[in-house]
mmCIF file of C-alpha atoms in Angstrom:
data_model
loop_
_atom_site.group_PDB
_atom_site.id
_atom_site.type_symbol
_atom_site.label_atom_id
_atom_site.label_comp_id
_atom_site.label_asym_id
_atom_site.label_seq_id
_atom_site.Cartn_x
_atom_site.Cartn_y
_atom_site.Cartn_z
ATOM 1 C CA SER A 1 0.000 0.000 0.000
ATOM 2 C CA LEU A 2 0.955 3.677 -0.337
ATOM 3 C CA ALA A 3 1.210 4.082 3.441
ATOM 4 C CA THR A 4 3.677 1.215 3.570
ATOM 5 C CA PHE A 5 5.731 2.532 0.667
ATOM 6 C CA LEU A 6 6.151 6.132 1.815
ATOM 7 C CA PRO A 7 8.152 5.493 5.024
ATOM 8 C CA THR A 8 10.675 3.330 3.167
ATOM 9 C CA PHE A 9 11.195 5.725 0.260
ATOM 10 C CA PRO A 10 13.530 8.168 2.059
ATOM 11 C CA ILE A 11 15.636 5.271 3.307
ATOM 12 C CA MET A 12 15.954 3.849 -0.212
ATOM 13 C CA ALA A 13 16.831 7.257 -1.610
ATOM 14 C CA LEU A 14 19.461 7.759 1.091
ATOM 15 C CA VAL A 15 21.119 4.425 0.294
ATOM 16 C CA VAL A 16 21.255 5.283 -3.404
ATOM 17 C CA LEU A 17 22.736 8.690 -2.624
ATOM 18 C CA GLN A 18 25.481 7.214 -0.442
ATOM 19 C CA SER A 19 26.297 4.573 -3.023
ATOM 20 C CA SER A 20 26.508 7.255 -5.714
ATOM 21 C CA ARG A 21 28.950 9.356 -3.708
ATOM 22 C CA LEU A 22 31.073 6.279 -3.030
ATOM 23 C CA LEU A 23 31.026 5.388 -6.714
ATOM 24 C CA TRP A 24 32.190 8.843 -7.750
ATOM 25 C CA ALA A 25 34.955 8.782 -5.141
ATOM 26 C CA ARG A 26 36.225 5.497 -6.583
ATOM 27 C CA VAL A 27 36.009 6.766 -10.158
ATOM 28 C CA ALA A 28 37.950 9.895 -9.184
ATOM 29 C CA ALA A 29 40.629 7.818 -7.436
ATOM 30 C CA LEU A 30 40.866 5.557 -10.491
ATOM 31 C CA LEU A 31 41.358 8.482 -12.878
ATOM 32 C CA PHE A 32 43.806 10.368 -10.665
ATOM 33 C CA ALA A 33 46.011 7.301 -10.095
ATOM 34 C CA CYS A 34 45.937 6.527 -13.828
ATOM 35 C CA VAL A 35 46.983 10.066 -14.765
ATOM 36 C CA ALA A 36 49.740 10.064 -12.122
ATOM 37 C CA PHE A 37 51.566 6.992 -13.428
ATOM 38 C CA SER A 38 50.810 7.821 -17.081
ATOM 39 C CA VAL A 39 52.307 11.315 -16.836
ATOM 40 C CA ALA A 40 55.337 10.109 -14.867
ATOM 41 C CA THR A 41 55.982 7.353 -17.409
ATOM 42 C CA HIS A 42 55.365 9.467 -20.500
ATOM 43 C CA GLY A 43 57.509 12.544 -19.848
ATOM 44 C CA GLY A 44 58.988 12.425 -16.350
ATOM 45 C CA PHE A 45 62.276 10.836 -17.486
ATOM 46 C CA VAL A 46 62.967 9.348 -14.047
ATOM 47 C CA THR A 47 64.501 6.042 -13.018
ATOM 48 C CA GLY A 48 65.636 4.349 -9.844
ATOM 49 C CA SER A 49 64.231 2.290 -6.993
ATOM 50 C CA MET A 50 62.180 5.186 -5.618
ATOM 51 C CA TYR A 51 60.539 5.686 -8.998
ATOM 52 C CA ASP A 52 59.729 1.954 -9.071
ATOM 53 C CA TRP A 53 58.094 2.268 -5.638
ATOM 54 C CA CYS A 54 55.967 5.237 -6.711
ATOM 55 C CA MET A 55 54.925 3.442 -9.882
ATOM 56 C CA PHE A 56 53.943 0.404 -7.831
ATOM 57 C CA CYS A 57 51.824 2.606 -5.544
ATOM 58 C CA TRP A 58 49.928 4.192 -8.439
ATOM 59 C CA VAL A 59 49.534 1.087 -10.605
ATOM 60 C CA PHE A 60 48.516 -1.172 -7.701
ATOM 61 C CA SER A 61 45.923 1.377 -6.576
ATOM 62 C CA PHE A 62 44.586 1.756 -10.112
ATOM 63 C CA ILE A 63 44.253 -1.997 -10.745
ATOM 64 C CA CYS A 64 42.549 -2.761 -7.438
ATOM 65 C CA THR A 65 40.155 0.184 -7.774
ATOM 66 C CA LEU A 66 39.242 -1.007 -11.251
ATOM 67 C CA LEU A 67 38.596 -4.492 -9.829
ATOM 68 C CA VAL A 68 36.342 -3.097 -7.085
ATOM 69 C CA LEU A 69 34.390 -0.994 -9.592
ATOM 70 C CA VAL A 70 33.860 -3.940 -11.944
ATOM 71 C CA VAL A 71 32.630 -6.196 -9.129
ATOM 72 C CA GLU A 72 30.321 -3.477 -7.782
ATOM 73 C CA LEU A 73 28.856 -2.489 -11.151
ATOM 74 C CA LEU A 74 28.281 -6.099 -12.242
ATOM 75 C CA GLY A 75 26.848 -7.119 -8.861
ATOM 76 C CA LEU A 76 29.348 -9.932 -8.338
ATOM 77 C CA GLN A 77 29.921 -9.346 -4.611
ATOM 78 C CA ALA A 78 28.316 -12.650 -3.614
ATOM 79 C CA ARG A 79 30.592 -14.599 -5.987
ATOM 80 C CA VAL A 80 33.859 -13.081 -4.776
ATOM 81 C CA PRO A 81 35.633 -15.404 -2.266
ATOM 82 C CA VAL A 82 36.244 -12.589 0.238
ATOM 83 C CA SER A 83 34.187 -10.537 2.650
ATOM 84 C CA TRP A 84 32.903 -7.634 0.568
ATOM 85 C CA THR A 85 32.096 -5.668 3.726
ATOM 86 C CA ASN A 86 35.822 -5.746 4.542
ATOM 87 C CA PHE A 87 37.763 -5.898 1.277
ATOM 88 C CA PRO A 88 36.922 -2.551 -0.440
ATOM 89 C CA ILE A 89 37.613 -0.359 2.577
ATOM 90 C CA THR A 90 40.759 -2.357 3.424
ATOM 91 C CA PHE A 91 42.106 -1.794 -0.045
ATOM 92 C CA ALA A 92 41.034 1.875 -0.071
ATOM 93 C CA CYS A 93 42.950 2.493 3.155
ATOM 94 C CA TYR A 94 46.069 0.800 1.777
ATOM 95 C CA ALA A 95 45.718 2.752 -1.486
ATOM 96 C CA ALA A 96 45.417 6.039 0.412
ATOM 97 C CA LEU A 97 48.623 5.276 2.324
ATOM 98 C CA LEU A 98 50.448 4.115 -0.812
ATOM 99 C CA CYS A 99 49.500 7.205 -2.792
ATOM 100 C CA LEU A 100 50.374 9.390 0.193
ATOM 101 C CA SER A 101 53.853 7.862 0.344
ATOM 102 C CA ALA A 102 54.274 8.393 -3.410
ATOM 103 C CA SER A 103 53.069 11.997 -3.064
ATOM 104 C CA ILE A 104 55.833 12.616 -0.507
ATOM 105 C CA LEU A 105 58.696 10.560 -1.930
ATOM 106 C CA PHE A 106 58.305 11.381 -5.635
ATOM 107 C CA PRO A 107 58.775 15.180 -5.295
ATOM 108 C CA PHE A 108 61.417 14.666 -2.560
ATOM 109 C CA TRP A 109 63.532 12.578 -4.916
ATOM 110 C CA TYR A 110 62.750 14.037 -8.338
ATOM 111 C CA LEU A 111 61.763 17.678 -7.760
ATOM 112 C CA ARG A 112 63.692 18.910 -4.717
ATOM 113 C CA GLY A 113 67.014 20.292 -5.926
ATOM 114 C CA SER A 114 66.492 18.776 -9.362
ATOM 115 C CA GLN A 115 68.346 20.333 -12.293
ATOM 116 C CA THR A 116 65.654 19.162 -14.701
ATOM 117 C CA HIS A 117 63.700 21.933 -16.413
ATOM 118 C CA GLY A 118 61.059 22.334 -19.074
ATOM 119 C CA GLU A 119 58.660 19.602 -20.074
ATOM 120 C CA ALA A 120 60.191 16.866 -17.878
ATOM 121 C CA ARG A 121 59.829 18.997 -14.758
ATOM 122 C CA ASP A 122 56.247 19.881 -15.689
ATOM 123 C CA HIS A 123 55.428 16.173 -16.025
ATOM 124 C CA ARG A 124 56.911 15.463 -12.591
ATOM 125 C CA ILE A 125 54.905 18.271 -11.042
ATOM 126 C CA ALA A 126 51.728 16.996 -12.712
ATOM 127 C CA ALA A 127 52.392 13.449 -11.467
ATOM 128 C CA THR A 128 52.813 14.795 -7.921
ATOM 129 C CA VAL A 129 49.599 16.831 -8.114
ATOM 130 C CA PHE A 130 47.512 13.919 -9.368
ATOM 131 C CA SER A 131 49.086 11.615 -6.781
ATOM 132 C CA CYS A 132 47.913 14.047 -4.082
ATOM 133 C CA LEU A 133 44.445 14.127 -5.657
ATOM 134 C CA ALA A 134 44.346 10.307 -5.702
ATOM 135 C CA THR A 135 45.275 10.283 -2.015
ATOM 136 C CA LEU A 136 42.450 12.687 -1.256
ATOM 137 C CA ALA A 137 39.965 10.618 -3.274
ATOM 138 C CA TYR A 138 40.915 7.439 -1.418
ATOM 139 C CA LEU A 139 40.572 9.212 1.920
ATOM 140 C CA VAL A 140 37.071 10.305 0.882
ATOM 141 C CA GLU A 141 36.255 6.693 -0.023
ATOM 142 C CA VAL A 142 37.455 5.493 3.378
ATOM 143 C CA SER A 143 35.397 8.194 5.094
ATOM 144 C CA LEU A 144 32.265 7.188 3.181
ATOM 145 C CA SER A 145 32.800 3.461 3.827
ATOM 146 C CA ARG A 146 33.812 3.416 7.477
ATOM 147 C CA ALA A 147 31.431 2.344 10.209
ATOM 148 C CA ARG A 148 29.312 4.986 11.907
ATOM 149 C CA PRO A 149 28.710 4.922 15.706
ATOM 150 C CA GLY A 150 26.251 2.170 16.574
ATOM 151 C CA GLU A 151 26.394 0.620 13.114
ATOM 152 C CA VAL A 152 27.030 -3.122 12.802
ATOM 153 C CA THR A 153 29.460 -3.772 9.971
ATOM 154 C CA GLY A 154 32.687 -5.542 9.052
ATOM 155 C CA TYR A 155 35.636 -5.236 11.412
ATOM 156 C CA MET A 156 37.849 -3.548 8.816
ATOM 157 C CA ALA A 157 35.341 -0.697 8.546
ATOM 158 C CA THR A 158 35.787 0.125 12.243
ATOM 159 C CA VAL A 159 38.525 2.330 13.665
ATOM 160 C CA PRO A 160 40.544 -0.650 15.033
ATOM 161 C CA GLY A 161 40.360 -2.308 11.614
ATOM 162 C CA LEU A 162 41.660 0.806 9.853
ATOM 163 C CA LEU A 163 44.385 1.113 12.485
ATOM 164 C CA LYS A 164 45.499 -2.436 11.628
ATOM 165 C CA VAL A 165 46.078 -1.282 8.046
ATOM 166 C CA CYS A 166 48.131 1.680 9.277
ATOM 167 C CA GLU A 167 50.174 -0.586 11.565
ATOM 168 C CA THR A 168 51.131 -2.952 8.761
ATOM 169 C CA PHE A 169 51.894 -0.120 6.333
ATOM 170 C CA VAL A 170 54.189 1.685 8.790
ATOM 171 C CA ALA A 171 55.976 -1.626 9.435
ATOM 172 C CA ILE A 172 56.542 -2.083 5.686
ATOM 173 C CA ILE A 173 58.178 1.347 5.468
ATOM 174 C CA ILE A 174 60.348 0.454 8.473
ATOM 175 C CA PHE A 175 61.440 -2.743 6.694
ATOM 176 C CA LEU A 176 62.412 -0.726 3.605
ATOM 177 C CA PHE A 177 64.589 1.626 5.655
ATOM 178 C CA ILE A 178 66.102 -0.928 8.037
ATOM 179 C CA SER A 179 67.222 -3.335 5.312
ATOM 180 C CA ASN A 180 69.001 -0.856 3.012
ATOM 181 C CA PRO A 181 71.557 -0.706 4.492
ATOM 182 C CA VAL A 182 71.081 -3.409 7.128
ATOM 183 C CA SER A 183 71.141 -1.530 10.433
ATOM 184 C CA TYR A 184 70.087 -4.022 13.125
ATOM 185 C CA ASN A 185 73.041 -6.435 13.341
ATOM 186 C CA ASN A 186 75.335 -4.458 15.663
ATOM 187 C CA TYR A 187 73.738 -5.345 19.009
ATOM 188 C CA PRO A 188 71.300 -7.999 20.268
ATOM 189 C CA ALA A 189 68.979 -5.191 21.426
ATOM 190 C CA LEU A 190 68.649 -3.976 17.842
ATOM 191 C CA LYS A 191 67.829 -7.513 16.743
ATOM 192 C CA TRP A 192 65.058 -7.455 19.351
ATOM 193 C CA CYS A 193 63.689 -4.304 17.684
ATOM 194 C CA MET A 194 63.698 -6.120 14.352
ATOM 195 C CA ALA A 195 61.883 -9.030 15.991
ATOM 196 C CA VAL A 196 59.263 -6.596 17.330
ATOM 197 C CA TYR A 197 58.656 -5.187 13.852
ATOM 198 C CA CYS A 198 58.388 -8.657 12.300
ATOM 199 C CA ILE A 199 56.182 -10.278 14.958
ATOM 200 C CA CYS A 200 53.710 -7.401 15.137
ATOM 201 C CA PHE A 201 53.578 -7.076 11.357
ATOM 202 C CA ILE A 202 52.860 -10.777 10.863
ATOM 203 C CA ILE A 203 50.092 -10.846 13.485
ATOM 204 C CA SER A 204 48.469 -7.598 12.300
ATOM 205 C CA MET A 205 48.577 -8.708 8.680
ATOM 206 C CA SER A 206 47.136 -12.089 9.681
ATOM 207 C CA ILE A 207 44.215 -10.306 11.358
ATOM 208 C CA VAL A 208 43.593 -8.309 8.176
ATOM 209 C CA VAL A 209 43.691 -11.491 6.070
ATOM 210 C CA LEU A 210 41.379 -13.343 8.479
ATOM 211 C CA CYS A 211 38.835 -10.520 8.350
ATOM 212 C CA VAL A 212 38.929 -10.154 4.567
ATOM 213 C CA GLY A 213 38.784 -13.934 4.143
ATOM 214 C CA GLU A 214 35.942 -14.323 6.704
ATOM 215 C CA CYS A 215 37.998 -16.757 8.784
ATOM 216 C CA THR A 216 37.919 -15.124 12.228
ATOM 217 C CA GLY A 217 35.729 -17.951 13.527
ATOM 218 C CA CYS A 218 38.697 -20.319 13.199
ATOM 219 C CA LEU A 219 40.415 -18.787 16.224
ATOM 220 C CA PRO A 220 40.274 -20.881 19.422
ATOM 221 C CA ILE A 221 39.284 -17.814 21.500
ATOM 222 C CA PRO A 222 36.689 -15.083 20.878
ATOM 223 C CA PHE A 223 37.928 -12.617 18.286
ATOM 224 C CA PRO A 224 37.412 -9.432 20.383
ATOM 225 C CA ARG A 225 39.327 -10.934 23.302
ATOM 226 C CA PHE A 226 42.173 -11.943 20.993
ATOM 227 C CA LEU A 227 42.325 -8.414 19.550
ATOM 228 C CA SER A 228 42.530 -6.788 22.974
ATOM 229 C CA ALA A 229 45.223 -9.199 24.208
ATOM 230 C CA TYR A 230 47.294 -8.732 21.070
ATOM 231 C CA ALA A 231 46.962 -4.933 21.153
ATOM 232 C CA LEU A 232 48.283 -4.902 24.737
ATOM 233 C CA LEU A 233 51.200 -7.154 23.793
ATOM 234 C CA ALA A 234 52.029 -5.020 20.740
ATOM 235 C CA VAL A 235 51.969 -1.814 22.802
ATOM 236 C CA LEU A 236 54.482 -3.257 25.268
ATOM 237 C CA MET A 237 56.731 -4.577 22.489
ATOM 238 C CA TYR A 238 56.709 -1.337 20.525
ATOM 239 C CA LEU A 239 57.310 0.658 23.699
ATOM 240 C CA SER A 240 60.526 -1.294 24.221
ATOM 241 C CA ALA A 241 61.585 -0.740 20.593
ATOM 242 C CA THR A 242 60.758 2.975 20.808
ATOM 243 C CA ILE A 243 63.204 3.275 23.713
ATOM 244 C CA ILE A 244 65.904 0.848 22.570
ATOM 245 C CA TRP A 245 66.355 1.936 18.935
ATOM 246 C CA PRO A 246 67.344 5.607 19.593
ATOM 247 C CA VAL A 247 69.607 4.622 22.505
ATOM 248 C CA PHE A 248 71.658 2.135 20.484
ATOM 249 C CA LYS A 249 71.704 4.202 17.300
ATOM 250 C CA PHE A 250 72.276 7.764 18.525
ATOM 251 C CA ASP A 251 74.093 7.395 21.868
ATOM 252 C CA SER A 252 77.856 7.905 21.564
ATOM 253 C CA ARG A 253 78.436 5.097 24.083
ATOM 254 C CA TYR A 254 77.262 2.678 21.400
ATOM 255 C CA ASN A 255 79.110 4.390 18.527
ATOM 256 C CA GLY A 256 76.025 6.357 17.607
ATOM 257 C CA GLN A 257 75.896 9.848 16.086
ATOM 258 C CA THR A 258 73.638 12.520 17.535
ATOM 259 C CA GLN A 259 74.089 14.901 14.590
ATOM 260 C CA ARG A 260 73.674 14.442 10.877
ATOM 261 C CA PRO A 261 77.049 13.594 9.294
ATOM 262 C CA VAL A 262 78.575 16.059 6.850
ATOM 263 C CA SER A 263 78.719 13.294 4.235
ATOM 264 C CA CYS A 264 74.921 13.167 4.190
ATOM 265 C CA GLN A 265 74.705 16.600 2.560
ATOM 266 C CA ASN A 266 75.305 15.035 -0.845
ATOM 267 C CA PHE A 267 72.470 12.515 -0.511
ATOM 268 C CA GLY A 268 68.707 12.818 -0.674
ATOM 269 C CA LEU A 269 68.295 10.309 2.172
ATOM 270 C CA CYS A 270 71.487 8.888 3.652
ATOM 271 C CA ALA A 271 71.921 6.011 6.109
ATOM 272 C CA TRP A 272 71.709 8.321 9.146
ATOM 273 C CA ASP A 273 68.466 9.828 7.863
ATOM 274 C CA LYS A 274 67.014 6.347 7.579
ATOM 275 C CA LEU A 275 67.943 5.624 11.212
ATOM 276 C CA VAL A 276 66.055 8.750 12.259
ATOM 277 C CA ALA A 277 63.106 7.750 10.076
ATOM 278 C CA ILE A 278 63.018 4.307 11.726
ATOM 279 C CA ALA A 279 62.993 5.897 15.183
ATOM 280 C CA VAL A 280 60.148 8.239 14.204
ATOM 281 C CA LEU A 281 58.137 5.464 12.534
ATOM 282 C CA THR A 282 58.636 3.194 15.549
ATOM 283 C CA ALA A 283 57.241 5.885 17.851
ATOM 284 C CA LEU A 284 54.396 6.477 15.388
ATOM 285 C CA ASN A 285 53.473 2.799 15.319
ATOM 286 C CA PHE A 286 53.604 2.711 19.123
ATOM 287 C CA LEU A 287 51.001 5.496 19.224
ATOM 288 C CA ILE A 288 48.872 3.690 16.616
ATOM 289 C CA TYR A 289 48.957 0.466 18.638
ATOM 290 C CA LEU A 290 48.106 2.455 21.767
ATOM 291 C CA ALA A 291 45.034 3.882 20.028
ATOM 292 C CA ASP A 292 44.217 0.387 18.758
ATOM 293 C CA LEU A 293 44.330 -0.922 22.329
ATOM 294 C CA ALA A 294 41.993 1.825 23.524
ATOM 295 C CA TYR A 295 39.451 1.121 20.776
ATOM 296 C CA SER A 296 39.740 -2.674 20.894
ATOM 297 C CA ALA A 297 39.136 -2.717 24.648
ATOM 298 C CA ARG A 298 35.734 -1.100 24.232
ATOM 299 C CA LEU A 299 34.727 -2.657 20.907
ATOM 300 C CA VAL A 300 31.315 -4.225 21.487
ATOM 301 C CA PHE A 301 30.390 -5.355 17.976
ATOM 302 C CA VAL A 302 32.288 -7.303 15.376
ATOM 303 C CA ARG A 303 30.784 -8.907 12.309
ATOM 304 C CA THR A 304 33.151 -10.194 9.670
#
C-alpha cells in the first residue's frame, strides 16, 4: 500500500545517494592514479628504486580500484571469495597510504634540488599533483565506507580495523629503511627491535587477512578478546623498541651519532636519515597500537 511505501522511500533514496557518492569517489581515485603513473611514465624521465616504488603505488591502486568498480557495477559481490564488507575499505585504506607515500617521496627525490627543467619537470609536477588528488579521493572513499557509531558492519570498517592497516603499512616502510643498508646487526637489542617489527607485522597482517577472508571464527578464542590481548602485547613490544632503537643508534656510548654527518649533505636520504626515520616510525606505530588498544578494549560489535 501507499502508506507502507512512503516510510521506506527516504531510506531507499538515502542508500542510493550514499552509493553514488562512493562510486564517484572510486572513479575519481581511479582516474587520478591513472593520470599520475601515465604522466610520470610518458615525460617524467625518471629512473631508480624510488621511482619503481611510486609506480607500484599508483599502478597497484589503479588496478585494485578497477577491480572493485567492476565487481560493484556487475553485482558480483556474492561470488567473490572474500568478505565484501571488509575488502573494499581495506584496499582503499592501503591505497590512500600508498598514494600518500608516493606523493611525498616522488617530489622529494625528483623535484627537490632537481636540475631538470622544461617539459620533464612539468610532467613530474603533474604526477605529484595527481598523486595528491588520488590520495584525497581514497581518503574520501574510506570516510564514506567506514562504520558509523552504533552501526554493525565488518571489522575492517571500524577504527581498530583501519588502524590495523596503518600498523602494517608503517611496518613495511620500516622494513624498507632498516634493510638498506642493514642496520640491526650491531647489538642484540637492535635484533630485538627487528623481531618486534616482524612479529607485530605478521600478526596484524594475519588479522587483516582473516577478516577479509571471513575466517575469524577459526580462532580458538573469541575474536574481540584476541584483539585486545594482542593490542596490549604489541603496545608493550613497541614501547621497548621505541626506547631501545634511539639509545643504540644515537648514543655515543654505542658508537652512535647525535648529529647528521657532513657526508649526508650530498644525498637525498642517507643512512643516518634512515635511522632517524626508523625511530620516528617506531614511535608512530607505538602510538597507533596504543590507540588500537583503547578502541579494541571497548569494541562491542564485530561482524566479519
